[in-house]
Amino acid sequence: MQLQPTASHFIGGEYVEDKTGTPIEIVYPATGEVIGTVYAATTDIIERALESAKAGQKIWAAMSGRERGRIMTRAAAMIMERNHDLSVLETYDTGKPYQETIAVDATSGADALEYFGGLAATLTGEHIPLGEDWVYTVREPLGVCVGIGAWNYPTQIACWKGAPALACGNAMVFKPSETTPMCALKVAEILHEAGLPAGVYNVVQGMGEVGAALVNDPRVDKVSLTGSVPTGKKVYSAAASHMKHVTMELGGKSPLIIFDDADVENAVGGAILGNFYSSGQVCSNGTRVFVQKGIKEAFLARLSERLEGAVIGDPLDEATSFGPMVSERQMEIVLGYMAKGSEEGARLVCGGNRLDREGFYLEPTVFADVTDGMTIAREEIFGPVMSVLDFETEEEVIERANATEFGLSAGVFTSDLSRGHRVIGKLEAGSCFINSYNDAPVEAPFGGVKNSGVGRENSKEAINHYSQVKSVYVRMGDVEAPF
Ligand SMILES: NC(=O)c1ccc[n+]([C@@H]2O[C@H](COP(=O)([O-])OP(=O)(O)OC[C@H]3O[C@@H](n4cnc5c(N)ncnc54)[C@H](O)[C@@H]3O)[C@@H](O)[C@H]2O)c1
Ligand SMILES: C[N+](C)(C)CC=O
């Protein structure tokens, strides 16, 4: 099976190849087979992408917001028309089941292009009267933005970074994760087919060194990273040394709190979505499931029953609801955490093993009787491992939920809505849920607090992170100077 991309990079409106760069094998996670190869960007390729973006940005920014928006909404429609093919590609890139990718990946990318395409014509400044004089403000693009992606949502991340950047009149150079290099190339191809001027959205491949070269280049005005906290810290400090704008979408260890009065079926559904969707490889997952003592047995019993219904298998089969880990490396990391859970005294309710089949498959795993100090309760695992922790009181659970360096998401299940709002109000997290988990509509801001990130993606909030305001003072009378 071969799924070789047309070329490794997309620069200046066309595919570009340069095989002198380090080869990066594309591995299909469901079989471990190498299905293609791309080559990391050389300094020549990086140079070409940045120069192309600089030139393209000037043309793009000179167009009206309405013209920009029209091209973006056309691209959104094209993505939806090609949803099947893009979803199959996403499945090959990540191993996520087609059942998921057809519903979420290209569609959420299209949502972003449609939403920000619609906003593009509305981006205006304001008029501030000052007696006879006045100030007006102009919302201007930042210039060249660099997007650096993680491997779990390659199409979505390429669009979530690209759409607000483009709406504001910026150009983008996007570097996908080296683990999932294919999807962003298709996003670039479709955007240009929809009418995007050459150079406005470029894709270059490579490992962290390519990302670092982009972050450190003085022609780059903004960096948006989706990745782990350690990478985020490196990228943030490199960007700071050049005074660049940043958005950091980083990791999490989010609390999902289930009170005694919660609807058990919904709480179990939320916990499944918040731990096993994408085989647990979701940044916002509620991996610390705090269950109040009165509901614990009912919750665990129903959870075990429903996990029996997971269909683990070929991700391209529409019946499959649980696929492999993205890579052998990620599988090994998660297996290490599974072993640690048992070693440190957590009770294994189900799972805990690699599946005896080709590909990087792990069992959906639940540990109960987890305590706050255990490694599996403290570190981001990024795999299908749920930790269930007991609690007694509201005050206690809030304190324990907040006792982490992370602050991406948080969820509460309760039938008492006053309590739901009260508890959410006290949780230190950026993207929160009441009686739900992991919904991420483009209309809502998405992002974290504490070590989980800086800035917000999606919603009108993202506009502030991809544009800046110029203010212009206009004097109507004479200028009074002291001498
Ligand atoms: N908050 C969010 O929206 C969100 C979404 C998805 C994933 N994530 C996080 O991403 C992580 C998993 O993804 P990953 O393993 O690809 O993360 P990672 O941090 O290893 O890599 C992320 C990206 O950064 C690049 N990179 C690495 N070092 C760099 C450097 N020094 N300079 C510039 N770029 C560099 C990588 O090549 C990759 O493209 C998890 O921690 C997860 O929580 C966060
Ligand atoms: C943004 N989200 C939650 C869809 C994917 C994060 O990994």
PDB file of N, CA and C in Angstrom, residues 102-174:
ATOM      1  N   ILE A 102     -14.679  11.000   9.492  1.00  0.00           N
ATOM      2  CA  ILE A 102     -15.735  11.497   8.588  1.00  0.00           C
ATOM      3  C   ILE A 102     -16.621  12.511   9.314  1.00  0.00           C
ATOM      4  N   ALA A 103     -16.709  12.381  10.648  1.00  0.00           N
ATOM      5  CA  ALA A 103     -17.600  13.267  11.404  1.00  0.00           C
ATOM      6  C   ALA A 103     -16.902  14.528  11.903  1.00  0.00           C
ATOM      7  N   VAL A 104     -15.581  14.449  12.124  1.00  0.00           N
ATOM      8  CA  VAL A 104     -14.946  15.526  12.896  1.00  0.00           C
ATOM      9  C   VAL A 104     -13.843  16.287  12.168  1.00  0.00           C
ATOM     10  N   ASP A 105     -12.967  15.597  11.458  1.00  0.00           N
ATOM     11  CA  ASP A 105     -11.695  16.237  11.115  1.00  0.00           C
ATOM     12  C   ASP A 105     -11.792  17.267   9.996  1.00  0.00           C
ATOM     13  N   ALA A 106     -12.074  16.785   8.767  1.00  0.00           N
ATOM     14  CA  ALA A 106     -12.208  17.755   7.679  1.00  0.00           C
ATOM     15  C   ALA A 106     -13.379  18.695   7.967  1.00  0.00           C
ATOM     16  N   THR A 107     -14.434  18.172   8.594  1.00  0.00           N
ATOM     17  CA  THR A 107     -15.607  19.035   8.836  1.00  0.00           C
ATOM     18  C   THR A 107     -15.263  20.175   9.793  1.00  0.00           C
ATOM     19  N   SER A 108     -14.468  19.889  10.829  1.00  0.00           N
ATOM     20  CA  SER A 108     -14.150  20.997  11.749  1.00  0.00           C
ATOM     21  C   SER A 108     -13.163  21.965  11.094  1.00  0.00           C
ATOM     22  N   GLY A 109     -12.363  21.462  10.146  1.00  0.00           N
ATOM     23  CA  GLY A 109     -11.498  22.363   9.377  1.00  0.00           C
ATOM     24  C   GLY A 109     -12.352  23.267   8.489  1.00  0.00           C
ATOM     25  N   ALA A 110     -13.351  22.669   7.837  1.00  0.00           N
ATOM     26  CA  ALA A 110     -14.253  23.451   6.980  1.00  0.00           C
ATOM     27  C   ALA A 110     -15.023  24.468   7.824  1.00  0.00           C
ATOM     28  N   ASP A 111     -15.459  24.045   9.014  1.00  0.00           N
ATOM     29  CA  ASP A 111     -16.177  24.984   9.910  1.00  0.00           C
ATOM     30  C   ASP A 111     -15.330  26.231  10.153  1.00  0.00           C
ATOM     31  N   ALA A 112     -14.046  26.014  10.401  1.00  0.00           N
ATOM     32  CA  ALA A 112     -13.166  27.159  10.716  1.00  0.00           C
ATOM     33  C   ALA A 112     -13.029  28.077   9.502  1.00  0.00           C
ATOM     34  N   LEU A 113     -12.844  27.483   8.318  1.00  0.00           N
ATOM     35  CA  LEU A 113     -12.692  28.327   7.121  1.00  0.00           C
ATOM     36  C   LEU A 113     -13.988  29.084   6.820  1.00  0.00           C
ATOM     37  N   GLU A 114     -15.124  28.418   7.037  1.00  0.00           N
ATOM     38  CA  GLU A 114     -16.410  29.073   6.781  1.00  0.00           C
ATOM     39  C   GLU A 114     -16.639  30.201   7.803  1.00  0.00           C
ATOM     40  N   TYR A 115     -16.381  29.891   9.063  1.00  0.00           N
ATOM     41  CA  TYR A 115     -16.641  30.869  10.132  1.00  0.00           C
ATOM     42  C   TYR A 115     -15.742  32.099   9.967  1.00  0.00           C
ATOM     43  N   PHE A 116     -14.437  31.862   9.817  1.00  0.00           N
ATOM     44  CA  PHE A 116     -13.522  33.011   9.721  1.00  0.00           C
ATOM     45  C   PHE A 116     -13.644  33.684   8.355  1.00  0.00           C
ATOM     46  N   GLY A 117     -14.009  32.904   7.325  1.00  0.00           N
ATOM     47  CA  GLY A 117     -14.295  33.518   6.023  1.00  0.00           C
ATOM     48  C   GLY A 117     -15.458  34.499   6.165  1.00  0.00           C
ATOM     49  N   GLY A 118     -16.458  34.123   6.950  1.00  0.00           N
ATOM     50  CA  GLY A 118     -17.614  34.995   7.194  1.00  0.00           C
ATOM     51  C   GLY A 118     -17.234  36.227   8.001  1.00  0.00           C
ATOM     52  N   LEU A 119     -16.279  36.081   8.891  1.00  0.00           N
ATOM     53  CA  LEU A 119     -15.881  37.234   9.728  1.00  0.00           C
ATOM     54  C   LEU A 119     -14.981  38.218   8.979  1.00  0.00           C
ATOM     55  N   ALA A 120     -14.314  37.728   7.921  1.00  0.00           N
ATOM     56  CA  ALA A 120     -13.260  38.542   7.281  1.00  0.00           C
ATOM     57  C   ALA A 120     -13.761  39.935   6.885  1.00  0.00           C
ATOM     58  N   ALA A 121     -14.990  40.015   6.377  1.00  0.00           N
ATOM     59  CA  ALA A 121     -15.502  41.317   5.916  1.00  0.00           C
ATOM     60  C   ALA A 121     -15.931  42.205   7.071  1.00  0.00           C
ATOM     61  N   THR A 122     -16.002  41.645   8.267  1.00  0.00           N
ATOM     62  CA  THR A 122     -16.509  42.432   9.403  1.00  0.00           C
ATOM     63  C   THR A 122     -15.387  43.015  10.258  1.00  0.00           C
ATOM     64  N   LEU A 123     -14.144  42.764   9.850  1.00  0.00           N
ATOM     65  CA  LEU A 123     -13.027  43.193  10.702  1.00  0.00           C
ATOM     66  C   LEU A 123     -12.726  44.671  10.459  1.00  0.00           C
ATOM     67  N   THR A 124     -13.159  45.467  11.381  1.00  0.00           N
ATOM     68  CA  THR A 124     -13.024  46.910  11.205  1.00  0.00           C
ATOM     69  C   THR A 124     -12.408  47.525  12.451  1.00  0.00           C
ATOM     70  N   GLY A 125     -12.063  48.784  12.362  1.00  0.00           N
ATOM     71  CA  GLY A 125     -11.607  49.522  13.533  1.00  0.00           C
ATOM     72  C   GLY A 125     -12.772  50.270  14.140  1.00  0.00           C
ATOM     73  N   GLU A 126     -12.445  51.277  14.969  1.00  0.00           N
ATOM     74  CA  GLU A 126     -13.522  52.070  15.561  1.00  0.00           C
ATOM     75  C   GLU A 126     -13.187  53.550  15.497  1.00  0.00           C
ATOM     76  N   HIS A 127     -14.227  54.353  15.725  1.00  0.00           N
ATOM     77  CA  HIS A 127     -14.075  55.802  15.725  1.00  0.00           C
ATOM     78  C   HIS A 127     -14.254  56.276  17.145  1.00  0.00           C
ATOM     79  N   ILE A 128     -13.267  57.057  17.642  1.00  0.00           N
ATOM     80  CA  ILE A 128     -13.324  57.502  19.039  1.00  0.00           C
ATOM     81  C   ILE A 128     -13.355  59.037  19.042  1.00  0.00           C
ATOM     82  N   PRO A 129     -14.511  59.635  19.294  1.00  0.00           N
ATOM     83  CA  PRO A 129     -14.594  61.096  19.259  1.00  0.00           C
ATOM     84  C   PRO A 129     -13.910  61.717  20.469  1.00  0.00           C
ATOM     85  N   LEU A 130     -13.158  62.833  20.227  1.00  0.00           N
ATOM     86  CA  LEU A 130     -12.454  63.534  21.317  1.00  0.00           C
ATOM     87  C   LEU A 130     -12.723  65.024  21.158  1.00  0.00           C
ATOM     88  N   GLY A 131     -13.951  65.436  21.373  1.00  0.00           N
ATOM     89  CA  GLY A 131     -14.294  66.835  21.099  1.00  0.00           C
ATOM     90  C   GLY A 131     -14.190  67.078  19.608  1.00  0.00           C
ATOM     91  N   GLU A 132     -13.403  68.124  19.252  1.00  0.00           N
ATOM     92  CA  GLU A 132     -13.239  68.405  17.812  1.00  0.00           C
ATOM     93  C   GLU A 132     -12.362  67.373  17.133  1.00  0.00           C
ATOM     94  N   ASP A 133     -11.403  66.844  17.901  1.00  0.00           N
ATOM     95  CA  ASP A 133     -10.476  65.859  17.337  1.00  0.00           C
ATOM     96  C   ASP A 133     -11.075  64.457  17.423  1.00  0.00           C
ATOM     97  N   TRP A 134     -10.388  63.547  16.846  1.00  0.00           N
ATOM     98  CA  TRP A 134     -10.857  62.163  16.935  1.00  0.00           C
ATOM     99  C   TRP A 134      -9.731  61.195  16.662  1.00  0.00           C
ATOM    100  N   VAL A 135      -9.975  59.968  17.111  1.00  0.00           N
ATOM    101  CA  VAL A 135      -9.034  58.874  16.860  1.00  0.00           C
ATOM    102  C   VAL A 135      -9.788  57.807  16.084  1.00  0.00           C
ATOM    103  N   TYR A 136      -9.145  57.264  15.091  1.00  0.00           N
ATOM    104  CA  TYR A 136      -9.729  56.043  14.512  1.00  0.00           C
ATOM    105  C   TYR A 136      -8.707  54.921  14.618  1.00  0.00           C
ATOM    106  N   THR A 137      -9.246  53.718  14.668  1.00  0.00           N
ATOM    107  CA  THR A 137      -8.347  52.565  14.768  1.00  0.00           C
ATOM    108  C   THR A 137      -8.509  51.693  13.522  1.00  0.00           C
ATOM    109  N   VAL A 138      -7.416  51.048  13.175  1.00  0.00           N
ATOM    110  CA  VAL A 138      -7.395  50.163  12.010  1.00  0.00           C
ATOM    111  C   VAL A 138      -6.919  48.792  12.481  1.00  0.00           C
ATOM    112  N   ARG A 139      -7.670  47.749  12.128  1.00  0.00           N
ATOM    113  CA  ARG A 139      -7.236  46.397  12.488  1.00  0.00           C
ATOM    114  C   ARG A 139      -6.355  45.870  11.367  1.00  0.00           C
ATOM    115  N   GLU A 140      -5.079  45.647  11.676  1.00  0.00           N
ATOM    116  CA  GLU A 140      -4.121  45.262  10.640  1.00  0.00           C
ATOM    117  C   GLU A 140      -3.625  43.840  10.848  1.00  0.00           C
ATOM    118  N   PRO A 141      -3.241  43.170   9.752  1.00  0.00           N
ATOM    119  CA  PRO A 141      -2.655  41.832   9.919  1.00  0.00           C
ATOM    120  C   PRO A 141      -1.301  41.920  10.612  1.00  0.00           C
ATOM    121  N   LEU A 142      -0.826  40.774  11.118  1.00  0.00           N
ATOM    122  CA  LEU A 142       0.503  40.758  11.752  1.00  0.00           C
ATOM    123  C   LEU A 142       1.602  40.597  10.715  1.00  0.00           C
ATOM    124  N   GLY A 143       1.309  39.867   9.647  1.00  0.00           N
ATOM    125  CA  GLY A 143       2.314  39.647   8.588  1.00  0.00           C
ATOM    126  C   GLY A 143       2.409  38.167   8.258  1.00  0.00           C
ATOM    127  N   VAL A 144       3.592  37.588   8.528  1.00  0.00           N
ATOM    128  CA  VAL A 144       3.788  36.157   8.252  1.00  0.00           C
ATOM    129  C   VAL A 144       3.620  35.381   9.565  1.00  0.00           C
ATOM    130  N   CYS A 145       2.697  34.437   9.559  1.00  0.00           N
ATOM    131  CA  CYS A 145       2.452  33.616  10.752  1.00  0.00           C
ATOM    132  C   CYS A 145       2.984  32.212  10.496  1.00  0.00           C
ATOM    133  N   VAL A 146       3.569  31.642  11.536  1.00  0.00           N
ATOM    134  CA  VAL A 146       4.010  30.245  11.452  1.00  0.00           C
ATOM    135  C   VAL A 146       3.081  29.399  12.312  1.00  0.00           C
ATOM    136  N   GLY A 147       2.571  28.319  11.726  1.00  0.00           N
ATOM    137  CA  GLY A 147       1.762  27.357  12.482  1.00  0.00           C
ATOM    138  C   GLY A 147       2.559  26.072  12.612  1.00  0.00           C
ATOM    139  N   ILE A 148       2.589  25.523  13.818  1.00  0.00           N
ATOM    140  CA  ILE A 148       3.302  24.247  14.043  1.00  0.00           C
ATOM    141  C   ILE A 148       2.299  23.286  14.682  1.00  0.00           C
ATOM    142  N   GLY A 149       2.152  22.120  14.062  1.00  0.00           N
ATOM    143  CA  GLY A 149       1.073  21.230  14.482  1.00  0.00           C
ATOM    144  C   GLY A 149       1.504  20.012  15.262  1.00  0.00           C
ATOM    145  N   ALA A 150       0.579  19.499  16.076  1.00  0.00           N
ATOM    146  CA  ALA A 150       0.712  18.178  16.711  1.00  0.00           C
ATOM    147  C   ALA A 150       0.136  17.147  15.745  1.00  0.00           C
ATOM    148  N   TRP A 151       0.236  15.860  16.124  1.00  0.00           N
ATOM    149  CA  TRP A 151      -0.155  14.817  15.193  1.00  0.00           C
ATOM    150  C   TRP A 151      -1.569  14.301  15.353  1.00  0.00           C
ATOM    151  N   ASN A 152      -2.303  14.769  16.370  1.00  0.00           N
ATOM    152  CA  ASN A 152      -3.585  14.093  16.619  1.00  0.00           C
ATOM    153  C   ASN A 152      -4.736  14.590  15.749  1.00  0.00           C
ATOM    154  N   TYR A 153      -4.690  15.849  15.305  1.00  0.00           N
ATOM    155  CA  TYR A 153      -5.756  16.389  14.450  1.00  0.00           C
ATOM    156  C   TYR A 153      -5.129  17.175  13.290  1.00  0.00           C
ATOM    157  N   PRO A 154      -4.423  16.496  12.380  1.00  0.00           N
ATOM    158  CA  PRO A 154      -3.628  17.237  11.394  1.00  0.00           C
ATOM    159  C   PRO A 154      -4.425  18.152  10.455  1.00  0.00           C
ATOM    160  N   THR A 155      -5.621  17.729  10.039  1.00  0.00           N
ATOM    161  CA  THR A 155      -6.415  18.605   9.159  1.00  0.00           C
ATOM    162  C   THR A 155      -6.978  19.764   9.978  1.00  0.00           C
ATOM    163  N   GLN A 156      -7.544  19.428  11.130  1.00  0.00           N
ATOM    164  CA  GLN A 156      -8.161  20.462  11.958  1.00  0.00           C
ATOM    165  C   GLN A 156      -7.143  21.526  12.372  1.00  0.00           C
ATOM    166  N   ILE A 157      -5.973  21.083  12.798  1.00  0.00           N
ATOM    167  CA  ILE A 157      -4.973  22.050  13.288  1.00  0.00           C
ATOM    168  C   ILE A 157      -4.517  22.953  12.136  1.00  0.00           C
ATOM    169  N   ALA A 158      -4.328  22.357  10.946  1.00  0.00           N
ATOM    170  CA  ALA A 158      -3.913  23.168   9.784  1.00  0.00           C
ATOM    171  C   ALA A 158      -4.953  24.247   9.483  1.00  0.00           C
ATOM    172  N   CYS A 159      -6.216  23.923   9.690  1.00  0.00           N
ATOM    173  CA  CYS A 159      -7.290  24.896   9.404  1.00  0.00           C
ATOM    174  C   CYS A 159      -7.534  25.842  10.578  1.00  0.00           C
ATOM    175  N   TRP A 160      -7.474  25.327  11.789  1.00  0.00           N
ATOM    176  CA  TRP A 160      -7.725  26.193  12.948  1.00  0.00           C
ATOM    177  C   TRP A 160      -6.678  27.301  13.042  1.00  0.00           C
ATOM    178  N   LYS A 161      -5.458  27.020  12.572  1.00  0.00           N
ATOM    179  CA  LYS A 161      -4.436  28.069  12.589  1.00  0.00           C
ATOM    180  C   LYS A 161      -4.542  28.919  11.327  1.00  0.00           C
ATOM    181  N   GLY A 162      -4.793  28.242  10.198  1.00  0.00           N
ATOM    182  CA  GLY A 162      -4.821  28.959   8.932  1.00  0.00           C
ATOM    183  C   GLY A 162      -6.010  29.908   8.810  1.00  0.00           C
ATOM    184  N   ALA A 163      -7.196  29.469   9.236  1.00  0.00           N
ATOM    185  CA  ALA A 163      -8.406  30.249   8.963  1.00  0.00           C
ATOM    186  C   ALA A 163      -8.390  31.648   9.603  1.00  0.00           C
ATOM    187  N   PRO A 164      -8.132  31.762  10.916  1.00  0.00           N
ATOM    188  CA  PRO A 164      -8.119  33.124  11.475  1.00  0.00           C
ATOM    189  C   PRO A 164      -6.960  33.955  10.934  1.00  0.00           C
ATOM    190  N   ALA A 165      -5.829  33.286  10.670  1.00  0.00           N
ATOM    191  CA  ALA A 165      -4.676  34.028  10.129  1.00  0.00           C
ATOM    192  C   ALA A 165      -5.052  34.638   8.782  1.00  0.00           C
ATOM    193  N   LEU A 166      -5.641  33.841   7.922  1.00  0.00           N
ATOM    194  CA  LEU A 166      -5.992  34.302   6.572  1.00  0.00           C
ATOM    195  C   LEU A 166      -7.094  35.356   6.618  1.00  0.00           C
ATOM    196  N   ALA A 167      -8.083  35.158   7.483  1.00  0.00           N
ATOM    197  CA  ALA A 167      -9.186  36.134   7.564  1.00  0.00           C
ATOM    198  C   ALA A 167      -8.638  37.520   7.870  1.00  0.00           C
ATOM    199  N   CYS A 168      -7.593  37.575   8.691  1.00  0.00           N
ATOM    200  CA  CYS A 168      -7.027  38.877   9.097  1.00  0.00           C
ATOM    201  C   CYS A 168      -6.041  39.434   8.079  1.00  0.00           C
ATOM    202  N   GLY A 169      -5.768  38.698   6.999  1.00  0.00           N
ATOM    203  CA  GLY A 169      -4.865  39.223   5.965  1.00  0.00           C
ATOM    204  C   GLY A 169      -3.413  38.808   6.128  1.00  0.00           C
ATOM    205  N   ASN A 170      -3.179  37.777   6.936  1.00  0.00           N
ATOM    206  CA  ASN A 170      -1.803  37.267   7.092  1.00  0.00           C
ATOM    207  C   ASN A 170      -1.524  36.165   6.079  1.00  0.00           C
ATOM    208  N   ALA A 171      -0.248  35.834   5.923  1.00  0.00           N
ATOM    209  CA  ALA A 171       0.132  34.611   5.215  1.00  0.00           C
ATOM    210  C   ALA A 171       0.582  33.601   6.258  1.00  0.00           C
ATOM    211  N   MET A 172       0.568  32.324   5.883  1.00  0.00           N
ATOM    212  CA  MET A 172       0.979  31.294   6.842  1.00  0.00           C
ATOM    213  C   MET A 172       2.003  30.345   6.250  1.00  0.00           C
ATOM    214  N   VAL A 173       2.972  30.000   7.089  1.00  0.00           N
ATOM    215  CA  VAL A 173       3.839  28.863   6.785  1.00  0.00           C
ATOM    216  C   VAL A 173       3.519  27.829   7.857  1.00  0.00           C
ATOM    217  N   PHE A 174       2.981  26.695   7.431  1.00  0.00           N
ATOM    218  CA  PHE A 174       2.550  25.668   8.391  1.00  0.00           C
ATOM    219  C   PHE A 174       3.494  24.478   8.354  1.00  0.00           C
TER     220      PHE A 174
END
